[in-house]
mmCIF file of C-alpha atoms in Angstrom:
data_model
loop_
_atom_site.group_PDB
_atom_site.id
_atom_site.type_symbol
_atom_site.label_atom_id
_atom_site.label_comp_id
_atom_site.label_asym_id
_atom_site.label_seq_id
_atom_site.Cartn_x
_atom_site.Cartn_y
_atom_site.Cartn_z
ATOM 1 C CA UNK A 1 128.401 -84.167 -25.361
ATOM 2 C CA UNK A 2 129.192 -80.459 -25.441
ATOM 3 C CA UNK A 3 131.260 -78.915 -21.939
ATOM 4 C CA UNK A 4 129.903 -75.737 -20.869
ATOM 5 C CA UNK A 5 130.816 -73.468 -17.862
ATOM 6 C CA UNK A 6 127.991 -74.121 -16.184
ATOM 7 C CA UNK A 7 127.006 -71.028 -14.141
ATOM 8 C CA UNK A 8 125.556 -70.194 -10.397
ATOM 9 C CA UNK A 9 122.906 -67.488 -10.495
ATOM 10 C CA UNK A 10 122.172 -65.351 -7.871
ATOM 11 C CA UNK A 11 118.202 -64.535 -8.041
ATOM 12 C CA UNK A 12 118.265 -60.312 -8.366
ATOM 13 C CA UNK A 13 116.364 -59.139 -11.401
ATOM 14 C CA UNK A 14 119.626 -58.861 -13.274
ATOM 15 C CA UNK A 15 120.748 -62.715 -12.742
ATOM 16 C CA UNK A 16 117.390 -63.697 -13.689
ATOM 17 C CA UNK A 17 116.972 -61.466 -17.103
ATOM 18 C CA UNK A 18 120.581 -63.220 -17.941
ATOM 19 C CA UNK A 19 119.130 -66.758 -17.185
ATOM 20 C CA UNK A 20 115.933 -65.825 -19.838
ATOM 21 C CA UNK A 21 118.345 -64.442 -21.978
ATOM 22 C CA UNK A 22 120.519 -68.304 -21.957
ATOM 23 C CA UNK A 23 117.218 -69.795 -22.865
ATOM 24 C CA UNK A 24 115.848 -67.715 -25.833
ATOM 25 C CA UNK A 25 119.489 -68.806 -27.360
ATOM 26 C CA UNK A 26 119.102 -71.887 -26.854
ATOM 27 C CA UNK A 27 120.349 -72.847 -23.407
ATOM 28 C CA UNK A 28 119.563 -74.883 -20.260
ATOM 29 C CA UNK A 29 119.280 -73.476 -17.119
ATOM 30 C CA UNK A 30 118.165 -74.805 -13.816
ATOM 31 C CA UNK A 31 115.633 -72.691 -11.511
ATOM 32 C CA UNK A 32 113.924 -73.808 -8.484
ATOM 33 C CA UNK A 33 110.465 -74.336 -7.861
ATOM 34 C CA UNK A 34 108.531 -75.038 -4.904
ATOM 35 C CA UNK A 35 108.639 -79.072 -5.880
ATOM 36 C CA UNK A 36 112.170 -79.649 -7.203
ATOM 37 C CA UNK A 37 114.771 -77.738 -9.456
ATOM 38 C CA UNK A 38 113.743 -78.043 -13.058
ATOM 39 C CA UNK A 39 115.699 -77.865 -16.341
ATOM 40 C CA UNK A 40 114.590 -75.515 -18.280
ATOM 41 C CA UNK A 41 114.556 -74.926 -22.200
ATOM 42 C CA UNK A 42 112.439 -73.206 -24.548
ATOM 43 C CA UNK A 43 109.758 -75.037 -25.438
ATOM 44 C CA UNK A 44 108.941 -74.286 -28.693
ATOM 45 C CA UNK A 45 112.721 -74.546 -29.822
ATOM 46 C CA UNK A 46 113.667 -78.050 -30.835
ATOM 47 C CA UNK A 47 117.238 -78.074 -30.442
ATOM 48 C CA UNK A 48 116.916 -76.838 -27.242
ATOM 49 C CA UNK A 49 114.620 -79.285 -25.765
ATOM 50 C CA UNK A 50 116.573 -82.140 -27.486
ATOM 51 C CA UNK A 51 119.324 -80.774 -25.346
ATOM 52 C CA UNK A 52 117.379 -81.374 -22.305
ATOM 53 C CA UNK A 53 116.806 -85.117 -23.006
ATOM 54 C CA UNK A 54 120.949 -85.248 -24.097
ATOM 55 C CA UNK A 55 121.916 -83.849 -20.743
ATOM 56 C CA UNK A 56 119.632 -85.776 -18.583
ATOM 57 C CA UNK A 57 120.206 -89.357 -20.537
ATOM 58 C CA UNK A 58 116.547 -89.139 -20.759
ATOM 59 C CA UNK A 59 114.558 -91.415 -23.027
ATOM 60 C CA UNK A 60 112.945 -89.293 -25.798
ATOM 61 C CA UNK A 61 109.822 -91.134 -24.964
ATOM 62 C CA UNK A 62 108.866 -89.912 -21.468
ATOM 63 C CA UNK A 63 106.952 -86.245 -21.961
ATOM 64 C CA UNK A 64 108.013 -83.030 -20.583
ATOM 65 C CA UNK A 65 106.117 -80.847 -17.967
ATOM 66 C CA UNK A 66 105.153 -77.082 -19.625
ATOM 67 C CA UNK A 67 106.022 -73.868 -17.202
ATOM 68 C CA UNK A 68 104.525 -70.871 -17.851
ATOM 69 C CA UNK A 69 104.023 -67.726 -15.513
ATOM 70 C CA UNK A 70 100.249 -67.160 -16.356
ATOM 71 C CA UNK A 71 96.760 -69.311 -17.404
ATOM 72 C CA UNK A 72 95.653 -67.137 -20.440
ATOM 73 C CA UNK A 73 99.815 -68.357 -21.613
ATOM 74 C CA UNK A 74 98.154 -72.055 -21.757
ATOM 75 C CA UNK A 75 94.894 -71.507 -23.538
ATOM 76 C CA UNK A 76 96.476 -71.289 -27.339
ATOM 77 C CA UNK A 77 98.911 -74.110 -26.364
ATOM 78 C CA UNK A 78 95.856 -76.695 -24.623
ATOM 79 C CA UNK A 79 92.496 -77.031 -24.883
ATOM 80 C CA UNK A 80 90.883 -75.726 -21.632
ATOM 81 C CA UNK A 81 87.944 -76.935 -19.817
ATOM 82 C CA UNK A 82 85.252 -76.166 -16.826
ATOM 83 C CA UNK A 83 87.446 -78.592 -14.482
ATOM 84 C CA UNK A 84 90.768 -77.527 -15.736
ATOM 85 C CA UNK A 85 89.843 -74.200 -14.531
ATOM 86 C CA UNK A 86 88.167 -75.128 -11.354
ATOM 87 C CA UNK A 87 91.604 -77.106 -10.167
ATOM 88 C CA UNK A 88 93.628 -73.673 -11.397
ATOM 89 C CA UNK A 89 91.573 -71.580 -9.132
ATOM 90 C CA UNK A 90 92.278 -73.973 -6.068
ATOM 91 C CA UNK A 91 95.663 -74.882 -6.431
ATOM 92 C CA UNK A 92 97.570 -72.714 -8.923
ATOM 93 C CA UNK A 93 100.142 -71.632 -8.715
ATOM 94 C CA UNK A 94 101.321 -74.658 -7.046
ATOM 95 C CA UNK A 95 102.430 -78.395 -7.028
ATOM 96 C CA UNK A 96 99.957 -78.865 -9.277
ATOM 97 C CA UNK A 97 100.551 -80.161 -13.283
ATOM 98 C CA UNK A 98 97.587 -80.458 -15.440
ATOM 99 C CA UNK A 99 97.547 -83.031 -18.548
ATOM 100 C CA UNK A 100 94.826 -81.877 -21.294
ATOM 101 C CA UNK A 101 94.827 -82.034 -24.804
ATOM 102 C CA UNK A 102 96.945 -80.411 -26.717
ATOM 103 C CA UNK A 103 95.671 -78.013 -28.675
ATOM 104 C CA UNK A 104 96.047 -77.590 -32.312
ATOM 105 C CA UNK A 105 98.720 -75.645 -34.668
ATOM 106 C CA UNK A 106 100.510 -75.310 -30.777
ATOM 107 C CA UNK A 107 104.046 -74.125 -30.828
ATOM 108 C CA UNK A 108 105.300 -76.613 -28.912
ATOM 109 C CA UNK A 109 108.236 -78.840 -29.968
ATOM 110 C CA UNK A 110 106.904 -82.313 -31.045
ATOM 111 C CA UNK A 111 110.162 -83.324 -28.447
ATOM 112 C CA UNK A 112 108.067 -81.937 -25.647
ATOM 113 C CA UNK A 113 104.791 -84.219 -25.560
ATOM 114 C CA UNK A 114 106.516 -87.302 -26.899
ATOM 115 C CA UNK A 115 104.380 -87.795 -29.499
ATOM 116 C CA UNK A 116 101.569 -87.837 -27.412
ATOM 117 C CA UNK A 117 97.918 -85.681 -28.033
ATOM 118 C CA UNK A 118 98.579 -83.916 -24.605
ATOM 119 C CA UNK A 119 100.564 -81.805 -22.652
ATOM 120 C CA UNK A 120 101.576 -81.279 -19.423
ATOM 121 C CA UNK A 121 101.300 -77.800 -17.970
ATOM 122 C CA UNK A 122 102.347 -76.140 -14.814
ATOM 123 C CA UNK A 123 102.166 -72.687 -13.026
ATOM 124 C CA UNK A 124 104.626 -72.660 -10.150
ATOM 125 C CA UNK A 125 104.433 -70.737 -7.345
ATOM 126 C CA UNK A 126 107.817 -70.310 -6.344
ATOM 127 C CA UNK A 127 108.905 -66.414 -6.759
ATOM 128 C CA UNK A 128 112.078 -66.776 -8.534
ATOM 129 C CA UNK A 129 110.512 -69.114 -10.784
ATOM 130 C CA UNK A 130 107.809 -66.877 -11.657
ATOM 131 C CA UNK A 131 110.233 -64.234 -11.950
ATOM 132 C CA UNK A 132 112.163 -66.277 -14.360
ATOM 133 C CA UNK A 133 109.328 -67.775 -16.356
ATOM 134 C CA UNK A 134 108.074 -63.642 -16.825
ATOM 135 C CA UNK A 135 110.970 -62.127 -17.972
ATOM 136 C CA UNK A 136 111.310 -65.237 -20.430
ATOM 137 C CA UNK A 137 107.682 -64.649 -21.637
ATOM 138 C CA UNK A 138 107.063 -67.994 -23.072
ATOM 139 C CA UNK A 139 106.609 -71.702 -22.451
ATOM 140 C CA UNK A 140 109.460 -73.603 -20.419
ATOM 141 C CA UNK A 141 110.090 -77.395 -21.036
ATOM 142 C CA UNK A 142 111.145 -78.167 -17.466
ATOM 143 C CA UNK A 143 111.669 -81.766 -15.926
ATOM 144 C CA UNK A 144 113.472 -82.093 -12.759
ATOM 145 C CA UNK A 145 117.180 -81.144 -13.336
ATOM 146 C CA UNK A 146 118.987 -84.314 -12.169
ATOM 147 C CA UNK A 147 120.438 -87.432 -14.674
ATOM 148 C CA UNK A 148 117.313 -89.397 -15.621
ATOM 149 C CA UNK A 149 116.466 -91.948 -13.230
ATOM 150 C CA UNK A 150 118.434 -90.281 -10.291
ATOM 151 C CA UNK A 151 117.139 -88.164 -7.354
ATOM 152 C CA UNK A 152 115.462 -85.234 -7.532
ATOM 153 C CA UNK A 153 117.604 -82.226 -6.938
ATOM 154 C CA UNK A 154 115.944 -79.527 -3.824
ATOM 155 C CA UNK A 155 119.226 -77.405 -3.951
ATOM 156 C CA UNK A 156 121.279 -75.926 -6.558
ATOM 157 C CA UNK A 157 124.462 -78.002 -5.167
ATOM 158 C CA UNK A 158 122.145 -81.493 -6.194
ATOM 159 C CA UNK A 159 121.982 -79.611 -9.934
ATOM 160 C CA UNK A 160 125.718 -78.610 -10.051
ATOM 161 C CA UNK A 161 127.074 -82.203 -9.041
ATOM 162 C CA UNK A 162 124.878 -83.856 -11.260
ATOM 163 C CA UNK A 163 124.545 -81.691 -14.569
ATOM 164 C CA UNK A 164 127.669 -79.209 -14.315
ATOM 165 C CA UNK A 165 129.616 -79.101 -17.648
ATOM 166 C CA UNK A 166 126.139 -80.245 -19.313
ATOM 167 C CA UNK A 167 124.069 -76.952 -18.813
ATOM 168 C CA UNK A 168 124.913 -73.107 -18.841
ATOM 169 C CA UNK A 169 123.347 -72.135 -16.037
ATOM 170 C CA UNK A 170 121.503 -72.698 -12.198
ATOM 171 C CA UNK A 171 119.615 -70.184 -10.802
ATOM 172 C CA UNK A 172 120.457 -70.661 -6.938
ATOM 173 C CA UNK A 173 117.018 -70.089 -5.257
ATOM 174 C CA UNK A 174 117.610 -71.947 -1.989
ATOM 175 C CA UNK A 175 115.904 -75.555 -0.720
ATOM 176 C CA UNK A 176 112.759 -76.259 -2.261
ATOM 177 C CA UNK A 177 110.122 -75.987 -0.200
ATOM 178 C CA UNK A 178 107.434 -78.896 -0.804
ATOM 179 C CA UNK A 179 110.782 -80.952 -1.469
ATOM 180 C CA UNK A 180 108.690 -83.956 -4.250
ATOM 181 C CA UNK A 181 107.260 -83.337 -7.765
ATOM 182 C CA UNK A 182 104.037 -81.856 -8.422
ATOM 183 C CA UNK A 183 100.891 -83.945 -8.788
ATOM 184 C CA UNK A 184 99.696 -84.572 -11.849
ATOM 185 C CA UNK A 185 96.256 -84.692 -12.857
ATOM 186 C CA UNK A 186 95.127 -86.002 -16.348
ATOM 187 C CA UNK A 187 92.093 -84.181 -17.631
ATOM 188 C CA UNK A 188 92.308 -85.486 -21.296
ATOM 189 C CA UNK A 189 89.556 -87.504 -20.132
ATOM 190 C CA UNK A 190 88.268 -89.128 -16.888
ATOM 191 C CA UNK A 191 90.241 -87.211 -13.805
ATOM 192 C CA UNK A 192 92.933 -89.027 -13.168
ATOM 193 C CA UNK A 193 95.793 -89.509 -10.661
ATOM 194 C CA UNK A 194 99.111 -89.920 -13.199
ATOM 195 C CA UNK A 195 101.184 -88.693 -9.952
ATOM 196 C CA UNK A 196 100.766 -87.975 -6.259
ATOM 197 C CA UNK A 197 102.098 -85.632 -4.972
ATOM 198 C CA UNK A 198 101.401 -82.009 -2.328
ATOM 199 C CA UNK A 199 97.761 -81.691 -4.277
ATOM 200 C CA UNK A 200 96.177 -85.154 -2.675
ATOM 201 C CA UNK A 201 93.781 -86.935 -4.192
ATOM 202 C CA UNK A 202 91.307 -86.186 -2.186
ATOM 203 C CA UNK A 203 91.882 -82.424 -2.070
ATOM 204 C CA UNK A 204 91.637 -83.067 -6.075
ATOM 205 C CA UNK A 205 88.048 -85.234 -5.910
ATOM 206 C CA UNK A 206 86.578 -82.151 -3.612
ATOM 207 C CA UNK A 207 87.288 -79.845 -6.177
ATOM 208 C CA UNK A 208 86.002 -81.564 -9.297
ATOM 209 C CA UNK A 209 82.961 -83.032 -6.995
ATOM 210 C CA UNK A 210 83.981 -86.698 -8.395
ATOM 211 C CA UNK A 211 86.064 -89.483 -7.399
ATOM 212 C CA UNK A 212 89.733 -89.416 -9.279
ATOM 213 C CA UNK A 213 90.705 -92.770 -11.437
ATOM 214 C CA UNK A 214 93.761 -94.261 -10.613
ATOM 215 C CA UNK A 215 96.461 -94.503 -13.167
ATOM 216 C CA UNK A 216 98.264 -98.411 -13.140
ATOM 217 C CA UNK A 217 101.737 -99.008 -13.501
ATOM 218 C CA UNK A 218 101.573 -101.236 -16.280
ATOM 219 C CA UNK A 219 99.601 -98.993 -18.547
ATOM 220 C CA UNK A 220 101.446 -96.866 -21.277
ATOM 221 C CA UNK A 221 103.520 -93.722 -19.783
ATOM 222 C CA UNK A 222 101.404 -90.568 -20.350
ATOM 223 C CA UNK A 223 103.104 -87.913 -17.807
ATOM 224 C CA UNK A 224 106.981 -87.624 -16.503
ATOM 225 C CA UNK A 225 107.390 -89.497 -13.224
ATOM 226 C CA UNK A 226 105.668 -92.726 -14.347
ATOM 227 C CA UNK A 227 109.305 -95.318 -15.233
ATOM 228 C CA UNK A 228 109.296 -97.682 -12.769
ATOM 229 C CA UNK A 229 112.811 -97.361 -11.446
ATOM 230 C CA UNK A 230 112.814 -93.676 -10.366
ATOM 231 C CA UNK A 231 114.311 -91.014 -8.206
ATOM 232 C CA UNK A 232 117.139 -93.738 -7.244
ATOM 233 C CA UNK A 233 120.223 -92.758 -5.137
ATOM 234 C CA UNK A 234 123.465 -95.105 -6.202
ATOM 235 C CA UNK A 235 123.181 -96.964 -3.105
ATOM 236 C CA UNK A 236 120.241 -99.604 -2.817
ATOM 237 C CA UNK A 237 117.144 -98.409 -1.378
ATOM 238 C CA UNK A 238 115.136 -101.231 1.630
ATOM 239 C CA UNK A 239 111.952 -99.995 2.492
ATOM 240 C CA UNK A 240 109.578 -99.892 5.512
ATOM 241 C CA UNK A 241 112.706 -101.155 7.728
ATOM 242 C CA UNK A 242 111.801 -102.243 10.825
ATOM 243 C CA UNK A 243 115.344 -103.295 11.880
ATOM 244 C CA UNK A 244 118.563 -101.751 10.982
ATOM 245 C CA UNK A 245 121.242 -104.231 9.478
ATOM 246 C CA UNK A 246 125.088 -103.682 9.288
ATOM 247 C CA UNK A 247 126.388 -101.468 6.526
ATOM 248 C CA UNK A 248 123.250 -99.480 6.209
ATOM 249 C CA UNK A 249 122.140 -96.506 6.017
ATOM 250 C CA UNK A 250 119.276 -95.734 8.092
ATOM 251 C CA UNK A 251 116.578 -93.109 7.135
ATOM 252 C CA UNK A 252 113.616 -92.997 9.652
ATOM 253 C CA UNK A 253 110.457 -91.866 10.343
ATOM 254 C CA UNK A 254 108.874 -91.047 13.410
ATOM 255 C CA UNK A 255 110.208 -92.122 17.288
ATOM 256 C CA UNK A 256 113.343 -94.300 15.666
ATOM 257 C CA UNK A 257 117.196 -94.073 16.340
ATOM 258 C CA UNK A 258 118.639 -93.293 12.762
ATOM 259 C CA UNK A 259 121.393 -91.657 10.990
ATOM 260 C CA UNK A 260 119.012 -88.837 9.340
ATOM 261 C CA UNK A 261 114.836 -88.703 10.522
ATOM 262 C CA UNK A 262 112.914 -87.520 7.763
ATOM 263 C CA UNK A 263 110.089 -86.438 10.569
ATOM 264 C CA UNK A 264 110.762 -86.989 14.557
ATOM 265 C CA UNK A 265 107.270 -85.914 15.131
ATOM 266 C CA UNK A 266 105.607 -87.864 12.103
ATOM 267 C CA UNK A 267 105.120 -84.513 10.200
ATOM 268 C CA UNK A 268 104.157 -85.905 6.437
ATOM 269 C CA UNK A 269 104.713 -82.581 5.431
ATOM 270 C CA UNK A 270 108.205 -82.216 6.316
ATOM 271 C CA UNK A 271 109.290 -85.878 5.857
ATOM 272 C CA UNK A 272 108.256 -85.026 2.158
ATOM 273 C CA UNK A 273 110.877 -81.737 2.368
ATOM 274 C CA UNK A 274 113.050 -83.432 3.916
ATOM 275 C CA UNK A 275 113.300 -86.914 1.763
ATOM 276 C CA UNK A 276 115.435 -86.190 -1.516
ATOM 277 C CA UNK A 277 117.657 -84.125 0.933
ATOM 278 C CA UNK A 278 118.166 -86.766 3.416
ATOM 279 C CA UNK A 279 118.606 -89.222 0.278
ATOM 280 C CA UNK A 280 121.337 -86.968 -1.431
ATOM 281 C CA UNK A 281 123.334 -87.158 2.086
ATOM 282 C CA UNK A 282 123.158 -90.365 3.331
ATOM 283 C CA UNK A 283 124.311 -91.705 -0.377
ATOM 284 C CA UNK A 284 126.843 -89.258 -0.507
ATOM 285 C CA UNK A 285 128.163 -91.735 2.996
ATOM 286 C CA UNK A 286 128.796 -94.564 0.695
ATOM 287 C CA UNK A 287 126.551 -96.889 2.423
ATOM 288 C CA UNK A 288 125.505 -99.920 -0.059
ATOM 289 C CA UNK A 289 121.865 -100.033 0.838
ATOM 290 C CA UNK A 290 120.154 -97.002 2.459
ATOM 291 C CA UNK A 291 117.109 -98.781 4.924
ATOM 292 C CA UNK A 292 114.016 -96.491 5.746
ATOM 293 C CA UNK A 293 111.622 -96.545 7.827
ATOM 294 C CA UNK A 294 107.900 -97.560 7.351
ATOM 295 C CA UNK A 295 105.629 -94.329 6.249
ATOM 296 C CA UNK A 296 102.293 -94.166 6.664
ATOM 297 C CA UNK A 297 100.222 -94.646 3.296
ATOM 298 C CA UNK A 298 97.958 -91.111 3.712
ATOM 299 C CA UNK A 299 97.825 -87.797 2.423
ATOM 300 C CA UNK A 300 100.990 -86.939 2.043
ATOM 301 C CA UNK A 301 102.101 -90.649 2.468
ATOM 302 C CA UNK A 302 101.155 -91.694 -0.512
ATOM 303 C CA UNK A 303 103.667 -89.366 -2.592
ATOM 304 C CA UNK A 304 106.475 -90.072 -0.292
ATOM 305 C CA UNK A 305 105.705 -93.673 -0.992
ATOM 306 C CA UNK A 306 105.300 -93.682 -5.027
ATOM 307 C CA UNK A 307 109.049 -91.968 -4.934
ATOM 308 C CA UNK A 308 110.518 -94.445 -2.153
ATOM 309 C CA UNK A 309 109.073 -97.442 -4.385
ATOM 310 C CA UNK A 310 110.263 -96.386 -7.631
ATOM 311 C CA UNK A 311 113.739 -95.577 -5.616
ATOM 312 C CA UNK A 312 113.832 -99.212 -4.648
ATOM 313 C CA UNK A 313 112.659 -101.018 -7.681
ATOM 314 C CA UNK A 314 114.779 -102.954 -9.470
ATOM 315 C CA UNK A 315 117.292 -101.223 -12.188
#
């Protein structure tokens, strides 16, 4: 493929009216959000989301997640509903991706949804992406800006070593805060849970006043996130470790002795900021098998969890 320069960003109003300027011609640029760093395109250009899935090695058949900076931006694109807009009231903007139906004559590239009858839409909350996502002032094809199948990037250093030379631009907004991708919810037709992630599922079943369904791995994909081998570092990945073995890597949780502790205090919140970080470094060691720690299966748990199992499945 193409080389390009890529660039680093700075996140003043000047930086960020050059990165929208990149993308209305055509260009990829990286921007944080609370979640991860995502890479951008326009989405209703074709070539320019085409470039996403060239850049990534992404299969054209897993969908793309939709940014924009404002709900009344997603109502010609999807077709709203009562509990679409009673989960944006609660949780937008915020980890929080919605899949409805997409909504006829929709300028969205074809690319984008994967020939699917939805889309997946997102209003972050993170300023700079806001920022950036206003002075563009349209929709933003956006997975998370790593190689396909890799970790998750939560600083612009993951997005230069993995993408530089592939994309013109990252805008350099600091560690992301929530540190894992946003939840998705599918609202196409009976709530349900394509992704954990911040938003839990219960915090989602209080709002809509129903129990959420459960998406299964072995049904078709119908959100990003959903391959089975995932957010892998190069080194293997040995979960809920209760022993360290020679040659590893160790990644804990809680009260262990470790090489990096994604929580000393058992903090599910910031084991969750912490994991893709901690993952980045202690693969960047070399080690052939990073071992971590058991994690409880709650709340937060259960997002840490979906990413450490898709890390370790077989590739």
């Amino acid at each position: 493929m193409p080389k390009f320069a890529t660039q680093v960003l700075g996140t003043n109003s000047e930086a960020v009216g050059q990165a929208a300027t990149m993308l209305r011609g055509g260009g990829l640029v990286a921007f944080p959000t609370e979640t991860v760093y995502g890479l951008g395109a326009d989405a209703t250009q074709d070539h320019a989301v085409a470039r996403i899935f060239e850049a990534k090695g992404r299969p054209s058949f897993n969908p793309l997640i939709v940014h924009v900076a404002e709900v009344s931006a997603l109502k010609h694109l999807v077709q709203w509903s009562d509990a679409a807009q009673a989960v944006a009231d609660a949780f937008w903007p915020g980890p929080l991706t919605l899949v409805l139906p997409l909504r006829a004559g929709a300028a969205i590239s074809k690319l984008v949804t994967a020939g699917l009858p939805t889309l997946a839409v997102r209003i972050p909350a993170h300023p700079v992406a806001r920022a950036f996502l206003a002075s563009f002032g349209g929709p933003v094809a956006a997975p998370s800006a790593n190689r396909s199948g890799q970790m998750s990037p939560t600083r612009a250093a993951h997005v230069t070593a993995d993408l530089s030379g592939r994309i013109e631009a990252v805008v350099d907004g600091g560690r992301c805060g929530v540190g894992l991708e946003s939840t998705i919810l599918g609202l196409a037709g009976v709530p349900t849970l394509l992704r954990p992630g911040a938003v839990t599922e219960d915090a989602l079943a209080r709002v809509l006043g129903r129990a959420v369904a459960q998406r299964q791995d072995t049904e078709t994909l119908s959100a990003p996130g959903q391959m089975l081998s995932h957010y892998a570092p190069a080194a293997g990945v040995r979960l809920n470790a209760l022993d360290w073995r020679e040659d590893e890597a160790r990644l804990g949780f809680g009260a262990v002795d470790c090489d990096l502790n994604l929580s000393e205090t058992g903090d599910l919140t910031e084991a969750a900021a912490n994991l893709f970080e901690y993952l980045h470094q202690l693969d960047a060691r070399g080690a052939p098998v990073i071992a971590v720690s058991p994690v409880p299966h709650r709340g937060l748990g259960v997002a840490i969890n979906d990413r450490l199992s898709r890390a370790a499945a077989p590739r």
